[in-house]
Coordinates of C-alpha atoms and ligand atoms in Angstrom, one line a residue:
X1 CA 0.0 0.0 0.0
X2 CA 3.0 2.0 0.1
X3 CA 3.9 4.5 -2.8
X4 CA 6.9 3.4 -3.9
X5 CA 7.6 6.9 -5.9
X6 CA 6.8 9.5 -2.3
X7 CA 7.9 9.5 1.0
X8 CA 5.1 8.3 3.7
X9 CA 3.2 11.5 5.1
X10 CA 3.4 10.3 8.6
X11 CA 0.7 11.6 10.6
X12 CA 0.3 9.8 13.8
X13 CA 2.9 11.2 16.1
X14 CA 0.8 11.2 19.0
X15 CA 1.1 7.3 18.5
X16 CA 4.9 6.7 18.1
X17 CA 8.0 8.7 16.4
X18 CA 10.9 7.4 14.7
X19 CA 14.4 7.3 16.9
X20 CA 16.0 10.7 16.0
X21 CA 19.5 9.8 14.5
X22 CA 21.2 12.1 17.3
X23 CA 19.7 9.5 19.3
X24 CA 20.4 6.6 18.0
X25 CA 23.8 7.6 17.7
X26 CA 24.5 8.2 21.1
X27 CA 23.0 4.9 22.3
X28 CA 24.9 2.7 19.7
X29 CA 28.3 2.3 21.4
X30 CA 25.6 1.5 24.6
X31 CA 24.6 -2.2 22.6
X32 CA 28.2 -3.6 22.1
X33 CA 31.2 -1.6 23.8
X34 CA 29.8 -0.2 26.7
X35 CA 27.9 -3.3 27.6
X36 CA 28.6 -3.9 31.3
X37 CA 26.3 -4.4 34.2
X38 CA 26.4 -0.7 35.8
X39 CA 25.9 -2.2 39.2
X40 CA 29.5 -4.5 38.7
X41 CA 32.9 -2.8 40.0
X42 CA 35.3 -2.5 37.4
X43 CA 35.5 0.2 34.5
X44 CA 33.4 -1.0 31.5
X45 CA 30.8 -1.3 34.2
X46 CA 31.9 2.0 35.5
X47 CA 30.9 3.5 32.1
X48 CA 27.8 2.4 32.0
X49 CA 26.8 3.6 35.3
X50 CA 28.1 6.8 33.9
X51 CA 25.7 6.7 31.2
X52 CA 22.8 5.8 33.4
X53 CA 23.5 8.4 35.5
X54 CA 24.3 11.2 33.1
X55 CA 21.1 10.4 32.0
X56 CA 19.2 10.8 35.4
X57 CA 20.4 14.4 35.6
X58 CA 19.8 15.3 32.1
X59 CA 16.1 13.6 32.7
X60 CA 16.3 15.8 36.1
X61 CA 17.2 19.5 34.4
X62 CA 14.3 19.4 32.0
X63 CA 12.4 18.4 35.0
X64 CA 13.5 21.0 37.5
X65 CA 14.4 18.0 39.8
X66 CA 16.5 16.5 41.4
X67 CA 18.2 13.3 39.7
X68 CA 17.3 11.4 43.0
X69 CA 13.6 11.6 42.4
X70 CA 14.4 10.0 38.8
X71 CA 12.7 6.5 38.1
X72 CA 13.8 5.1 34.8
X73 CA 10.9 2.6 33.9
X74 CA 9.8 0.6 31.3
X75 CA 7.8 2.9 28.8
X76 CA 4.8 5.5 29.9
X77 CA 2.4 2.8 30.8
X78 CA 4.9 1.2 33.6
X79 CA 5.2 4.7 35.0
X80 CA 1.6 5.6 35.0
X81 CA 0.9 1.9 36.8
X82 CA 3.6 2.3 39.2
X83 CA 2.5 5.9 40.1
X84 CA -1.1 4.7 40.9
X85 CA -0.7 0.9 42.1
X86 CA 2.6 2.0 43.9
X87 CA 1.2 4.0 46.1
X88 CA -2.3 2.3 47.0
X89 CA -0.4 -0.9 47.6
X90 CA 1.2 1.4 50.7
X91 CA -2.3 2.5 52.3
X92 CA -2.2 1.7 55.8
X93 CA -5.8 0.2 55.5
X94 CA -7.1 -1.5 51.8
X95 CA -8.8 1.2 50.5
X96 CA -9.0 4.6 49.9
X97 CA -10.3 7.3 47.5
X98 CA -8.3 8.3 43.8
X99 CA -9.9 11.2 41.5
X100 CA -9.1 11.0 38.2
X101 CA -10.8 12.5 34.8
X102 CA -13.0 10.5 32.5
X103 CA -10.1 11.3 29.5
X104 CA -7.1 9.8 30.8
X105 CA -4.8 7.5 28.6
X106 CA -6.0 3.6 29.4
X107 CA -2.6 3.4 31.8
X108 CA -3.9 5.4 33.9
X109 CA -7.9 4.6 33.9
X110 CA -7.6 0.6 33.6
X111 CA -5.2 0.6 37.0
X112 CA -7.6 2.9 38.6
X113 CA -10.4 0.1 37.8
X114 CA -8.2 -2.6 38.9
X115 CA -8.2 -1.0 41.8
X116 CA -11.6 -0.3 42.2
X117 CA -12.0 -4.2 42.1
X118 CA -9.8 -4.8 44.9
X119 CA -11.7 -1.9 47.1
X120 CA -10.3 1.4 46.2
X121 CA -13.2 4.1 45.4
X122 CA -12.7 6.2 42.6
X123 CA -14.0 9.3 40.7
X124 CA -13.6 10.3 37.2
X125 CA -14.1 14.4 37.0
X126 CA -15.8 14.7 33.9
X127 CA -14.6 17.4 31.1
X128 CA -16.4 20.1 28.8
X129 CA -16.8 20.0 25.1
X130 CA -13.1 21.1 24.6
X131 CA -12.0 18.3 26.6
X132 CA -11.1 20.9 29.7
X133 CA -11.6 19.5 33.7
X134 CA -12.6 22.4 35.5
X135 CA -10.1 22.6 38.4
X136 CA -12.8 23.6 40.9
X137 CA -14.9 20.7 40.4
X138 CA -11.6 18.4 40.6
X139 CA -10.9 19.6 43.9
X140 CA -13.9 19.3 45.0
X141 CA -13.9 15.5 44.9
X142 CA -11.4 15.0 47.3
X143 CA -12.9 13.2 50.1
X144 CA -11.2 12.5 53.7
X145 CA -9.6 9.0 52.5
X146 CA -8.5 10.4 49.3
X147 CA -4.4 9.5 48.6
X148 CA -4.0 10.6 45.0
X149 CA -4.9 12.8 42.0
X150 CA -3.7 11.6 38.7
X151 CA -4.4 14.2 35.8
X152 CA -3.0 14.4 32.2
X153 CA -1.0 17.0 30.9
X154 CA -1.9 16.9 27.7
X155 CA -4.9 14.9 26.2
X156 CA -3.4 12.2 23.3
X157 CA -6.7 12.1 21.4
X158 CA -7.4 15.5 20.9
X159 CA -4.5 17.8 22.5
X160 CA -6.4 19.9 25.3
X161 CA -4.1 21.1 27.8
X162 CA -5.2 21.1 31.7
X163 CA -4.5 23.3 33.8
X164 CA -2.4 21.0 36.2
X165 CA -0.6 23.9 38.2
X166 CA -4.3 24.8 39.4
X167 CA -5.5 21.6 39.5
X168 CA -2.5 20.6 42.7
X169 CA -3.2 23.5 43.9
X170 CA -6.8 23.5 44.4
X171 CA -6.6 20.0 45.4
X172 CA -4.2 20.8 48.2
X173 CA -6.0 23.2 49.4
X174 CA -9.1 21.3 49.6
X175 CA -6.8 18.4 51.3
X176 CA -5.8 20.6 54.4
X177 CA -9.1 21.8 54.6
X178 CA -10.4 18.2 55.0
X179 CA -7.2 17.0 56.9
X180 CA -6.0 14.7 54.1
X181 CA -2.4 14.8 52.2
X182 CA -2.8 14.1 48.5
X183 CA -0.5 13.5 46.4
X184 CA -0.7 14.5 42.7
X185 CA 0.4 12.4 39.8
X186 CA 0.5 13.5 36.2
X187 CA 0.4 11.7 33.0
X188 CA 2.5 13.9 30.9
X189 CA 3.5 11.8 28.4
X190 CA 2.3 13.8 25.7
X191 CA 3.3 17.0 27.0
X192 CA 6.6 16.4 26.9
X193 CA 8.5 18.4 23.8
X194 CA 5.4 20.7 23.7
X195 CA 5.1 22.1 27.2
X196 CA 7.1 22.9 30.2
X197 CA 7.4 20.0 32.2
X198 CA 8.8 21.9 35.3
X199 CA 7.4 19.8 38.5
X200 CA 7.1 22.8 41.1
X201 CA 5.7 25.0 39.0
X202 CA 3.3 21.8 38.5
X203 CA 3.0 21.1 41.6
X204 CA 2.9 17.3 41.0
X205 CA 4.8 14.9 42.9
X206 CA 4.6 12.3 40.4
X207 CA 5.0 12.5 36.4
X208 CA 4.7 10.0 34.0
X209 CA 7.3 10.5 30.7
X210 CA 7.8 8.1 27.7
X211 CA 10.6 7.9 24.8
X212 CA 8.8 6.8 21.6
X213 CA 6.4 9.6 21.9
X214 CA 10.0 12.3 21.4
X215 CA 12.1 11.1 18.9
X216 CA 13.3 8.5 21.5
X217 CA 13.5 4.6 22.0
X218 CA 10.2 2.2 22.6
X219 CA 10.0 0.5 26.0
X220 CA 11.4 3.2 28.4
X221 CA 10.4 5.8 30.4
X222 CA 10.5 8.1 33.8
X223 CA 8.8 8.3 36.6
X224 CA 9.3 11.5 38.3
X225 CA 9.1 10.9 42.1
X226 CA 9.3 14.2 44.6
X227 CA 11.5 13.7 47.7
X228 CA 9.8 11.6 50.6
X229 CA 7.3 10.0 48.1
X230 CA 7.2 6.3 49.0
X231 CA 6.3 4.1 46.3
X232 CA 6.0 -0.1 46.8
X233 CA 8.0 -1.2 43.6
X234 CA 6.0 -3.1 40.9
X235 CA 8.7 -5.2 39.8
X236 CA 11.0 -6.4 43.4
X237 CA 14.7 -7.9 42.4
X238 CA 18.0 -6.4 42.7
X239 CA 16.9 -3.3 44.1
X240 CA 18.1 -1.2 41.2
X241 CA 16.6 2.7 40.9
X242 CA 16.8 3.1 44.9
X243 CA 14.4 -0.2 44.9
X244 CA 12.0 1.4 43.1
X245 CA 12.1 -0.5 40.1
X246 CA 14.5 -3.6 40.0
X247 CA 16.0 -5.0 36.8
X248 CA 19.4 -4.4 35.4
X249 CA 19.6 -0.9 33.8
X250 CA 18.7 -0.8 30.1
X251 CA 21.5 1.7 29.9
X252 CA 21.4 2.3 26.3
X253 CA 17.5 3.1 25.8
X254 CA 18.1 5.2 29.0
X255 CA 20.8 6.5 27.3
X256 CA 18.2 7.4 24.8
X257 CA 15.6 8.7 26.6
X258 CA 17.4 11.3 28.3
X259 CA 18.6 12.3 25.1
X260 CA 15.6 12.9 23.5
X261 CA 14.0 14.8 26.2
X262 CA 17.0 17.1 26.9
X263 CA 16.6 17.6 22.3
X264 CA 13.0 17.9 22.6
X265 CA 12.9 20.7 25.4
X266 CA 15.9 22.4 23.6
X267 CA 14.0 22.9 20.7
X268 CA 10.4 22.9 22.4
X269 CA 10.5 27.5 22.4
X270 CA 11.3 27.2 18.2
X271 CA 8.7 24.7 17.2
X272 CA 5.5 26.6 18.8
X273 CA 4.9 29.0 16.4
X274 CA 5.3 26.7 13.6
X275 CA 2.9 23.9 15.0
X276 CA 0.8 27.1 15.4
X277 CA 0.3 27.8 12.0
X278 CA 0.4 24.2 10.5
X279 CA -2.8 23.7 13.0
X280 CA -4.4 26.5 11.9
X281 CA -4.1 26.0 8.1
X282 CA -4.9 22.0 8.5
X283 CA -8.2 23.5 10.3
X284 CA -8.9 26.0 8.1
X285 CA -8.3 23.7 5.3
X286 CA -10.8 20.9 6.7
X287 CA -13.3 23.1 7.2
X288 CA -13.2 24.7 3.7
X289 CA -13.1 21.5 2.1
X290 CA -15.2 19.3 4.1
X291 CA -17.9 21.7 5.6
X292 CA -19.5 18.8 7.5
X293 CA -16.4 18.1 9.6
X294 CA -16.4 18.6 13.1
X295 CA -13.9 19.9 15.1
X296 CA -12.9 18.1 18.5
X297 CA -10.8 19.6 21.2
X298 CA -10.4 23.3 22.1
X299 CA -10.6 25.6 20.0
X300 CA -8.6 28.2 21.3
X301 CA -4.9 28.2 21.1
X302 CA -4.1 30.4 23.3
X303 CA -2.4 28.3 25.7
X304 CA -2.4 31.6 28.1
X305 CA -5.8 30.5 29.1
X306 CA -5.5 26.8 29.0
X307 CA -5.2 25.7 25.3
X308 CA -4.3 22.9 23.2
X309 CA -1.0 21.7 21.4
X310 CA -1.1 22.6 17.9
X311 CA 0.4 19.3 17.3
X312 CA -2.8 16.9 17.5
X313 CA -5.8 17.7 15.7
X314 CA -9.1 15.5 16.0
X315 CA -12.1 16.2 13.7
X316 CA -15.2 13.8 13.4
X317 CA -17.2 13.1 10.1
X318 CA -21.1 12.3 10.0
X319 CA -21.9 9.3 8.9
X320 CA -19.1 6.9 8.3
X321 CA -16.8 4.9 10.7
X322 CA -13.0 6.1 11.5
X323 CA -11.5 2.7 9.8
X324 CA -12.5 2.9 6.5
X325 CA -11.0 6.7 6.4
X326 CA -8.0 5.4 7.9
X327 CA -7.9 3.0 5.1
X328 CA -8.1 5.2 2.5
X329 CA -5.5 7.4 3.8
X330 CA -3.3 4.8 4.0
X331 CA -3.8 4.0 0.2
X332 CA -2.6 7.4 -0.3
X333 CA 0.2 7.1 1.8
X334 CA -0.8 9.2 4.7
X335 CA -0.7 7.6 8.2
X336 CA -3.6 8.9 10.5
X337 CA -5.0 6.9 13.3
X338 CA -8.3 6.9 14.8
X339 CA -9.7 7.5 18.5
X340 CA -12.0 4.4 18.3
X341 CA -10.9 1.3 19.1
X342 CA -11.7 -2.0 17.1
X343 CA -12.1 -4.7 19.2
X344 CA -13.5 -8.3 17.3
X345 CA -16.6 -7.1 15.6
X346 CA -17.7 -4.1 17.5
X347 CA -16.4 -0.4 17.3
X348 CA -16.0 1.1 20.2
X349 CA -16.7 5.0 20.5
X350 CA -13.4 7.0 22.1
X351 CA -13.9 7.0 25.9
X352 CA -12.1 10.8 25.6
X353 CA -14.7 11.9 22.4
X354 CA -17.6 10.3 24.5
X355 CA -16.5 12.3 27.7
X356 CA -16.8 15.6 26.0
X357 CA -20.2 15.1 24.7
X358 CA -19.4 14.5 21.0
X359 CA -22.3 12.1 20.0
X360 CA -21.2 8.2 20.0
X361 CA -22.3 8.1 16.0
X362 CA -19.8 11.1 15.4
X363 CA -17.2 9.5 17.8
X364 CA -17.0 6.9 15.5
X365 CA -16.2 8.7 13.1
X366 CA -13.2 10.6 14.2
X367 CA -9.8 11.0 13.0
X368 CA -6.5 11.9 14.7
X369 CA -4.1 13.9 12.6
X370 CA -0.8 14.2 14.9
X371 CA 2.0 16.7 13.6
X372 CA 5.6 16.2 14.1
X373 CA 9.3 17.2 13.8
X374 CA 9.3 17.0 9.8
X375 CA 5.8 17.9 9.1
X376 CA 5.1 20.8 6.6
X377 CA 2.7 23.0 4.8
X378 CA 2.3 20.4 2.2
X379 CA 2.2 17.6 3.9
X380 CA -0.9 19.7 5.8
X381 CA -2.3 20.3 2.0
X382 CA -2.1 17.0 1.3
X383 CA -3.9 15.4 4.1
X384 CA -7.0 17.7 3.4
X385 CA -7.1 16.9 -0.2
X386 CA -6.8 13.7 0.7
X387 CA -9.7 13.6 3.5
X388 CA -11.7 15.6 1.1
X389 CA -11.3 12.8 -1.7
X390 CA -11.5 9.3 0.4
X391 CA -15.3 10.7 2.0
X392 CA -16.4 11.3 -1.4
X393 CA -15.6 8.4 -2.3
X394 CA -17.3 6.6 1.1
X395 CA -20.1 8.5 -0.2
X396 CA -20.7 10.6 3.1
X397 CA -19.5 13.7 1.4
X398 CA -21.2 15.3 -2.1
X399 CA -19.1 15.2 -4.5
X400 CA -19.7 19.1 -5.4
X401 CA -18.2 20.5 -2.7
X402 CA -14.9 18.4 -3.6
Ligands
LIG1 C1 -1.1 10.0 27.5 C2 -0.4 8.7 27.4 N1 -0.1 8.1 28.5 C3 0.6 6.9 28.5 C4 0.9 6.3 27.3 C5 1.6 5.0 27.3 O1 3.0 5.1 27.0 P1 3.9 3.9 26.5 O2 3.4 3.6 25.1 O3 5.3 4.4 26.6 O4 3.6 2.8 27.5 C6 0.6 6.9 26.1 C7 0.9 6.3 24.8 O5 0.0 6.2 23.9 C8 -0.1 8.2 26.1 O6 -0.4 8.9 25.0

């Protein structure tokens, strides 16, 4: 399905990127020279505990942190898991109270409902038609036996920012009043690159960070943990990341990680503006084309007063299914990806589109069209000409607006 004769207009960056070759080069010499166990005593191992901990501060300066409070994990879902299961398993009693928001990433809700089997109460704060929680009603839901808040950064279906830094701070607030500590976790694996991921001006004591989602490796990730945070580890062994998370160091996808973050934040001021107007031209575009498209997310990019990221754009179509858009797409080379799920014969509507009112007919229909590093004003052109075409050919669009 590939065209042989053009490059792939890759669309889906809010699914995965490709390893930038900065990073790839610096983990290389991590695979075969500087292979050693960073936990053994002599040099090669030396090296690699070098590399691990280089890492840790790097990971720790983008973060504001210090590289004590770094957790190197397995990807964004372990951190998300060990952020939430981590510290119920370390109530005094089974049981207790977690808020959370009907539009997290499945890593965050399906623990939370695990949870919720074994005991654990839990409430999902519901969002508007932007996809914004409203930090008051958040706080309010803290109840005397409440122990965390876990709340995303950025949404990965449709971009909405929230306004974490209020969020913590309503929520403590409403914690002293009540005589409670909370502790606030953030999922901000798609905010990283995009926003500032500065944990005290947050005011999280967890964060969740993943490498495939910046130009870095599959399979690892960070946990931020603040200073006096105890966590029960999800994996027990050798003890490695101050028991945290046991398992000899992948040193050269940490390697990686760090890496990528440290490149993404560097370049994170530059890129704004551009993602800016690509956004607003693939809008403007979709609209003009397609006047029956729907726009999902928030509308306003002024990140000032809350926002979105430019990067992820979501629009539903009337009348026809995600897939079959997807499809046609793909037969034009463009990669896209959908917020419905296909599991054996059913579709499932997006939990996230679902949450922000969007009609479950409409929220099948919608399509995720995720910007990245080497996206540009054609590639923008293209994917409109290209929605334009595939629905009038799935018959959902007349064919004289084309
Ligand atoms: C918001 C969010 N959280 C968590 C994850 C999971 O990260 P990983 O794929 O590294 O496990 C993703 C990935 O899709 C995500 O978008």
């Amino acid at each position: 399905m590939i065209p042989s004769d053009d490059r792939i207009n890759y669309l889906d960056h809010a699914a995965t990127t490709p390893v930038r070759p900065e990073v790839l080069e610096k983990m290389l010499p991590y695979f075969t020279e500087i292979f050693g166990n960073p936990s053994s005593l002599y040099a090669l191992a030396g090296e690699a505990r070098y590399g691990v901990d280089e890492s840790r501060e790097q990971v720790a300066a983008v973060l504001g942190a210090r590289s004590s409070e770094i957790v190197f994990t397995g990807g964004g879902s372990e951190s998300d898991n060990l952020a939430i299961k981590g510290l119920a398993a370390l109530q005094a009693h089974a049981g207790g109270h977690i808020i959370t928001t009907a539009i997290e990433h499945h890593a965050v809700i399906h623990p939370v409902e695990q949870l919720e089997k074994r005991g654990f109460t839990a409430t999902y704060v519901g969002v508007d038609s932007t996809g914004r929680v409203d930090p008051e009603e958040f706080a309010a839901a803290v109840q005397p036996d409440t122990f965390l808040a876990s709340v995303m950064l950025v949404n990965n279906e449709v971009g909405t920012i929230q306004d974490v830094a209020a969020i913590s701070r309503l929520v403590r607030e409403s914690a002293e009043r009540s005589g409670t500590k909370v502790l606030i976790h953030s999922d901000a694996v798609q905010a990283a690159g995009k926003l500032s991921l500065n944990v005290d001006e947050l005011g999280v004591d967890l964060m969740s960070l993943s490498g495939h989602k910046i130009y870095g490796p599959k399979g690892v990730g960070v946990l931020y943990v603040r200073r006096g945070v105890e966590l029960e580890p999800l994996i027990a062994g050798g003890g490695q990341e101050r028991q945290r998370r046991s398992g000899t160091e992948n040193v050269a996808l940490i390697v990686g990680m760090a890496e990528a973050l440290t490149l993404s934040e560097s370049e994170r001021p530059a890129s704004r503006d551009r993602f800016d107007r690509l956004a607003t031209r693939l809008i403007a575009g979709v609209n003009e084309r397609i006047p029956n498209a729907s726009f999902n997310g928030n509308d306003n990019p002024d990140q000032s007063s809350g926002g979105r990221v430019p990067e992820v754009v979501n629009f539903s179509f009337p009348g026809v299914e995600g897939e079959p858009i997807l499809l046609g797409l793909d037969f034009k080379g463009i990669a896209a990806s959908s917020g419905s799920a296909c599991s054996s014969a059913s579709l499932e509507p997006s939990h996230v589109l679902l949450a922000m009112g969007v009609d479950p007919e409409l929220a099948v229909g919608s399509v995720r069209i995720s910007m990245g590093r080497d996206t540009i004003e054609e590639d923008v052109d293209d994917v409109v000409q290209a929605l334009a075409s595939v629905l009038e050919q799935l018959g959902t669009f007349p064919a004289a607006q084309v």
